[in-house]
Tab-separated table of C-alpha atoms in Angstrom:
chain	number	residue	atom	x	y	z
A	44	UNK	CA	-11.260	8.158	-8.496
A	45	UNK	CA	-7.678	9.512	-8.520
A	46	UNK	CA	-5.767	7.566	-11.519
A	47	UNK	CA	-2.280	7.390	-11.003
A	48	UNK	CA	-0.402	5.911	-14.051
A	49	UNK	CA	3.634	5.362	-13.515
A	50	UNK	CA	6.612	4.866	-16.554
A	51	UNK	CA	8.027	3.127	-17.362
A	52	UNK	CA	6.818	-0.310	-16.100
A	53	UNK	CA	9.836	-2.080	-16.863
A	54	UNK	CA	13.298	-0.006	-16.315
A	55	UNK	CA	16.864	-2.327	-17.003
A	56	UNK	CA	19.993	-0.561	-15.256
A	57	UNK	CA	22.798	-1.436	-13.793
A	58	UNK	CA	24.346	-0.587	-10.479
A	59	UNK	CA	25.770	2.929	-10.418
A	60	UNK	CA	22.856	4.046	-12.914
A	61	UNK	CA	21.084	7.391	-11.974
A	62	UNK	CA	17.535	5.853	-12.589
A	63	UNK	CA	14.280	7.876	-12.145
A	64	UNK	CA	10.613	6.806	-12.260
A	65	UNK	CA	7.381	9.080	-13.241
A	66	UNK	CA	4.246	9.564	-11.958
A	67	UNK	CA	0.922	11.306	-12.882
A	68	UNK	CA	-2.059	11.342	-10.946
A	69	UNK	CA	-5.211	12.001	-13.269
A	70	UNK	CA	-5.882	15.378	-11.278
A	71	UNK	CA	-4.064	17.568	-9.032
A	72	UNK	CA	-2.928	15.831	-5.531
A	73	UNK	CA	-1.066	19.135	-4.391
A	74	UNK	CA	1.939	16.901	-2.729
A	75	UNK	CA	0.209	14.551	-1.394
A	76	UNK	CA	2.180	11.758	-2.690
A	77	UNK	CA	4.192	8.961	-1.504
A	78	UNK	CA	6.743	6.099	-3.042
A	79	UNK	CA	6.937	2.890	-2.079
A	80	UNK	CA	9.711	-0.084	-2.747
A	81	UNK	CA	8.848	-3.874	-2.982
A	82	UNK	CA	10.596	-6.983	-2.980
A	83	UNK	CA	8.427	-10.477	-4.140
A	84	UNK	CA	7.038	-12.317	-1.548
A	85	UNK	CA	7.650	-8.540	0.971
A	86	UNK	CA	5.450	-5.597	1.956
A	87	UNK	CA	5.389	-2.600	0.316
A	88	UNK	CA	8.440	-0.242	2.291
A	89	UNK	CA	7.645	3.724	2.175
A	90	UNK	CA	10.548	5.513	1.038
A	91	UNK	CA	9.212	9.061	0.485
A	92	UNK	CA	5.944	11.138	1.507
A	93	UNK	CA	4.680	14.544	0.744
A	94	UNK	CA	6.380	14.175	-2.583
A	95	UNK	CA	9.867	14.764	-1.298
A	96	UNK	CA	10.038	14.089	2.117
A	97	UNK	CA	12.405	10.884	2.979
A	98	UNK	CA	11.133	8.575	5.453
A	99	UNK	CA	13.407	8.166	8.302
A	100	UNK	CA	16.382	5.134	7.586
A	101	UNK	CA	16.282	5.384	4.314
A	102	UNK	CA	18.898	6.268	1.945
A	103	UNK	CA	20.126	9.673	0.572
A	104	UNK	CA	20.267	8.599	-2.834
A	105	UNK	CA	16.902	8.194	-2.867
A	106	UNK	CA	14.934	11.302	-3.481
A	107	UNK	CA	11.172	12.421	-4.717
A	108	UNK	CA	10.110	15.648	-6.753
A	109	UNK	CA	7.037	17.006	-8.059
A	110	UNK	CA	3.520	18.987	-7.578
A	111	UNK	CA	-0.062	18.803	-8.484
A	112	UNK	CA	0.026	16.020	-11.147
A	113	UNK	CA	3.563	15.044	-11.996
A	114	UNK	CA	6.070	13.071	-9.837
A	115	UNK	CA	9.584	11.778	-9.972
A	116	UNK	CA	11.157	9.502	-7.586
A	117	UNK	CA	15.094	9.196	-8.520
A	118	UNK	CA	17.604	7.262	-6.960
A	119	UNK	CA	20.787	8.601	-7.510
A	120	UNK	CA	22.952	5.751	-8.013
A	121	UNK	CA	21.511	2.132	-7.976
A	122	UNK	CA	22.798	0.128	-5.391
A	123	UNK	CA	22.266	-3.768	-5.388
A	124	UNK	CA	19.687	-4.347	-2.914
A	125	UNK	CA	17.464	-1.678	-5.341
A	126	UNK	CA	16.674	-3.709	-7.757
A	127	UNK	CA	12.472	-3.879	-6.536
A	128	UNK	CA	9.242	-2.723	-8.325
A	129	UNK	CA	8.424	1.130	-7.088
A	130	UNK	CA	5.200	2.117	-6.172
A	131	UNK	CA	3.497	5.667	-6.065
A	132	UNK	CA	0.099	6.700	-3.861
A	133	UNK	CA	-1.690	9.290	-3.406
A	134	UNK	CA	-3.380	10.137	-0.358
A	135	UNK	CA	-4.996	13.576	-1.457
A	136	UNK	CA	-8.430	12.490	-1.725
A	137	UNK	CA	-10.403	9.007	-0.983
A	138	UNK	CA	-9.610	6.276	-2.373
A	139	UNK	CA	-6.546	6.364	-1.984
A	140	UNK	CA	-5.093	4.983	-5.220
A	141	UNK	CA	-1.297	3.630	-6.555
A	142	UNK	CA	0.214	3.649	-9.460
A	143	UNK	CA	0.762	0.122	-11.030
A	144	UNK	CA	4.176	-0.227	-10.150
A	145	UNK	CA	7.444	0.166	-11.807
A	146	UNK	CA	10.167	-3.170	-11.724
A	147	UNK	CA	13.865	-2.049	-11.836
A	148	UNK	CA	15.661	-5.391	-12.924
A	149	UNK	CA	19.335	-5.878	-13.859
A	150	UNK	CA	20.436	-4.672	-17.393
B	130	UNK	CA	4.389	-1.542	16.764
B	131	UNK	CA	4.258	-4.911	14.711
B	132	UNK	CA	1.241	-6.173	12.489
B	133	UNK	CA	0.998	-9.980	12.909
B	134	UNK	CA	-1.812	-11.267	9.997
B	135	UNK	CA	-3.310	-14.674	9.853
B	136	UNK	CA	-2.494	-17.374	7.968
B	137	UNK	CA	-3.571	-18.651	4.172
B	138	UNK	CA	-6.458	-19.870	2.987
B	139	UNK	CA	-8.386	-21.146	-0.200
B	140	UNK	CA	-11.508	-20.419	-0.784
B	141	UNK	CA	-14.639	-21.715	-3.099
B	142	UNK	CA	-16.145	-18.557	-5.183
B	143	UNK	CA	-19.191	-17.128	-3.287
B	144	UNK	CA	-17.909	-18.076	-0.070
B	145	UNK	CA	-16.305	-15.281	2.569
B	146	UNK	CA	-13.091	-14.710	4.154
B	147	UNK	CA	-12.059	-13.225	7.329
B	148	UNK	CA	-8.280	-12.150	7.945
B	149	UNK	CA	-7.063	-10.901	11.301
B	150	UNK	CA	-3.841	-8.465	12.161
B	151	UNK	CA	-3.028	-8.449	15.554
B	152	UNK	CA	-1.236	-4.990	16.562
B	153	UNK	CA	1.257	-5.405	18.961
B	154	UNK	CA	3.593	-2.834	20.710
B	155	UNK	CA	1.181	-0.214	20.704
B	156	UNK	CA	-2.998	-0.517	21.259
B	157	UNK	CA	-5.697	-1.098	18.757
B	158	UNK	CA	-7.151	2.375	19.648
B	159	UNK	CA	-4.190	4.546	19.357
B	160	UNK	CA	-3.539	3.596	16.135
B	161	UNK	CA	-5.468	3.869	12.332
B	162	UNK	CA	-5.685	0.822	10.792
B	163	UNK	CA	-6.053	0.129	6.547
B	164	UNK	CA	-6.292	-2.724	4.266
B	165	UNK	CA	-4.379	-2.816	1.119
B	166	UNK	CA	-4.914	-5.698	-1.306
B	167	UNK	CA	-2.168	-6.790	-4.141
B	168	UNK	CA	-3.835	-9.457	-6.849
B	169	UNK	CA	-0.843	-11.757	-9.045
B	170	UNK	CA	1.435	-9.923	-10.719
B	171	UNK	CA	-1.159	-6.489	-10.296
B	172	UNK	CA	-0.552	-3.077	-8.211
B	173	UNK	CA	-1.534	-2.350	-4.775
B	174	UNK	CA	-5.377	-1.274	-4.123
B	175	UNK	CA	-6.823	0.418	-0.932
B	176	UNK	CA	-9.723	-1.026	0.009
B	177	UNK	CA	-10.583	0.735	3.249
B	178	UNK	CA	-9.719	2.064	6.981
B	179	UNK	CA	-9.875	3.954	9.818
B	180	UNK	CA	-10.034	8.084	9.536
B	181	UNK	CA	-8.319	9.192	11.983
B	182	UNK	CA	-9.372	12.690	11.592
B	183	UNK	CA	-12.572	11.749	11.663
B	184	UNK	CA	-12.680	8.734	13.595
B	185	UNK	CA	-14.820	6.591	11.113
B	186	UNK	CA	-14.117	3.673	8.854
B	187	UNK	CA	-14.343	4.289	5.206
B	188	UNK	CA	-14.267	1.871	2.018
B	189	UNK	CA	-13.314	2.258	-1.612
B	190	UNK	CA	-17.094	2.091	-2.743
B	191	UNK	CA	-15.543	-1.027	-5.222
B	192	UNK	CA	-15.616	-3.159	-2.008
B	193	UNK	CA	-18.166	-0.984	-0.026
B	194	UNK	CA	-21.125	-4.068	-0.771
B	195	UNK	CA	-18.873	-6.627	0.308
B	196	UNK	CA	-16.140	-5.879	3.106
B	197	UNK	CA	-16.708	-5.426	6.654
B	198	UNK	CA	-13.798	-4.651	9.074
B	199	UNK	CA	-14.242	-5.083	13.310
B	200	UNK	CA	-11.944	-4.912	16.024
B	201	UNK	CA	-10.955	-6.857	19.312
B	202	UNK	CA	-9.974	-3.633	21.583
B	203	UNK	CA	-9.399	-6.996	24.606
B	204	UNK	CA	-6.711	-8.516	22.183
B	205	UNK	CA	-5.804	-6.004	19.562
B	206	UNK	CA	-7.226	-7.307	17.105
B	207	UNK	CA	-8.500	-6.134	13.360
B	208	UNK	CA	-10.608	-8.245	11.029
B	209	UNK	CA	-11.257	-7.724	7.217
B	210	UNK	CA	-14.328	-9.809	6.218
B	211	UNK	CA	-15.070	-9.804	2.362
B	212	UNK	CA	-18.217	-12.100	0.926
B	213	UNK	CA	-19.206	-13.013	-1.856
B	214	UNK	CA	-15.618	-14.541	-3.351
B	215	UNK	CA	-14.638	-14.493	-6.916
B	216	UNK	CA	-11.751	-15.597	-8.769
B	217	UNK	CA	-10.555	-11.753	-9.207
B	218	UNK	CA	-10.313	-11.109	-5.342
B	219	UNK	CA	-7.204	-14.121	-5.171
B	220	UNK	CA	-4.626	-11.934	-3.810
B	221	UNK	CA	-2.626	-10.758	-1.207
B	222	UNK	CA	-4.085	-8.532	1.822
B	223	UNK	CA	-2.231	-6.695	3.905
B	224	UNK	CA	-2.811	-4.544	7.044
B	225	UNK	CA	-1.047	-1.371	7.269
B	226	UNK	CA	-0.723	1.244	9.556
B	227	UNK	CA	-0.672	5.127	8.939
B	228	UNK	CA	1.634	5.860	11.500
B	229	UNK	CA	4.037	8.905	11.460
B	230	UNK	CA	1.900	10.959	8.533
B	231	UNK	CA	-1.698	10.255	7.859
B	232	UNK	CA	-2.046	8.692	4.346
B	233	UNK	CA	0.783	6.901	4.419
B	234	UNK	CA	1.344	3.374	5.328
B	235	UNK	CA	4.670	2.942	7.051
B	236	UNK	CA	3.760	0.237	8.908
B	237	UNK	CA	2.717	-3.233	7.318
B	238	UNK	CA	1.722	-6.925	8.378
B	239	UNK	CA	3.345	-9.984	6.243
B	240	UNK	CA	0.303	-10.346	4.349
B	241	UNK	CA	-2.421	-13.172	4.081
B	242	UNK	CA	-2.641	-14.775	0.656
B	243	UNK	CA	-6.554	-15.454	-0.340
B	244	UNK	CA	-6.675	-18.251	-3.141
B	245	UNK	CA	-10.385	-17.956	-4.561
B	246	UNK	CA	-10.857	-21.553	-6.742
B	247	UNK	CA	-13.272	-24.163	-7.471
C-alpha cells in the first residue's frame, strides 16, 4: 500500500498567514493527488485534484503543487472559515490511501 | 446528485452492520459509488467501490473478509455490510461519489456513525 504521511499535524496561524501543508506518498503517484478540507462533525470537501488542479467554487488562494512523491497544498492567505484539518489522497494505485490529516487552529 | 446515508447505530462486537446511501438527483447506475471510513480523532480510510473503468467493485484487502456492498437499482440505493464488529471499526462511514474525475470523491453523504461496544 501507498503511505502517504502529511506535516505538520498541528499548524497555529493566524488569519492573513501564508500557510502551506506537505505531503509524501511512500512511492511515486505521478500527480495523482488530491486535498481535501474538513470541519468536525462535516464531510471531507475536495479542494484540489491532479495535484494542482482547483475544484470548481473554490477559492484562489488555495492552490496545490508537486510530482511523484512530494506535495504542497498552500493557501495563500488564511481566511476565517479555514481554520479545518487538510487531508491529502492519492488515487494512483489501489487502495486508495490519505494522509492523516493536518489541523490548522488559531495561533 | 445528493447522498442521503442512514441513521446511527450501536453495535455489540461480533455482530454486523449495514448502512445505506440513497443517491438522489442522478441514478444508481450512472454513477461510481465508494466507502470511506473516519475512526475518533483518526484519518480517512478507503475501504472499497465501484471501478468505473472497469465496472467491478473492489476492496482494500484490510476489509476484503468482512465487507460486502449491494445495490437497489428500483430505489437507488447502496449498502455497506461489514461483520464481524470490533471495537476498532467505531467510526464514521461515509459514501462518496467520484464524480467529475475518477479517484476523487467530490461528492459525499452526511455520514453514519457505527458505535461498536459491549
Amino acid at each position: 500500500d501507498i503511505q502517504m504521511t502529511q506535516s505538520p499535524s498541528t499548524l497555529s496561524a493566524s488569519v492573513g498567514d501564508r500557510v502551506t501543508i506537505t505531503c509524501r506518498a511512500s512511492q511515486s503517484i505521478s500527480n495523482w493527488l488530491a486535498w481535501y478540507q474538513q470541519k468536525p462533525g462535516k464531510a471531507p470537501k475536495v479542494l484540489i485534484y491532479r495535484a494542482s488542479s482547483l475544484e470548481s467554487g473554490v477559492p484562489s488562494r488555495f492552490s496545490g503543487g508537486g510530482s511523484g512523491t512530494e506535495f504542497t497544498l498552500t493557501i495563500s492567505s488564511l481566511q476565517p472559515d479555514d481554520f479545518a484539518t487538510y487531508s491529502c489522497q492519492q488515487y494512483n494505485s489501489y487502495p486508495w490511501t490519505f494522509g492523516q490529516g493536518t489541523k490548522v487552529d488559531i495561533k | 446528485v445528493h447522498l442521503i446515508q442512514s441513521g446511527a447505530e450501536v453495535k455489540k462486537p461480533g455482530a454486523s452492520v449495514t448502512v445505506s446511501c440513497k443517491v438522489t438527483g442522478y441514478t444508481l447506475t450512472e454513477v461510481s459509488l465508494h466507502w470511506v471510513r473516519q475512526a475518533p480523532t483518526k484519518g480517512l480510510e478507503w475501504m472499497g467501490g465501484l471501478d468505473a473503468d472497469e465496472g467491478e467493485t473492489v476492496y482494500a484487502q484490510k476489509f476484503q473478509d468482512r465487507v460486502t456492498t449491494s445495490e437497489d437499482t428500483s430505489t437507488d440505493t447502496a449498502y455497506m455490510h461489514l461483520s464481524s464488529l470490533r471495537s476498532e471499526d467505531t467510526a464514521v462511514y461515509y459514501c462518496a461519489l467520484n464524480w467529475g474525475v475518477p479517484g476523487v470523491f467530490d461528492i459525499w453523504g452526511q455520514g453514519t456513525t457505527v458505535t461498536v461496544s459491549s
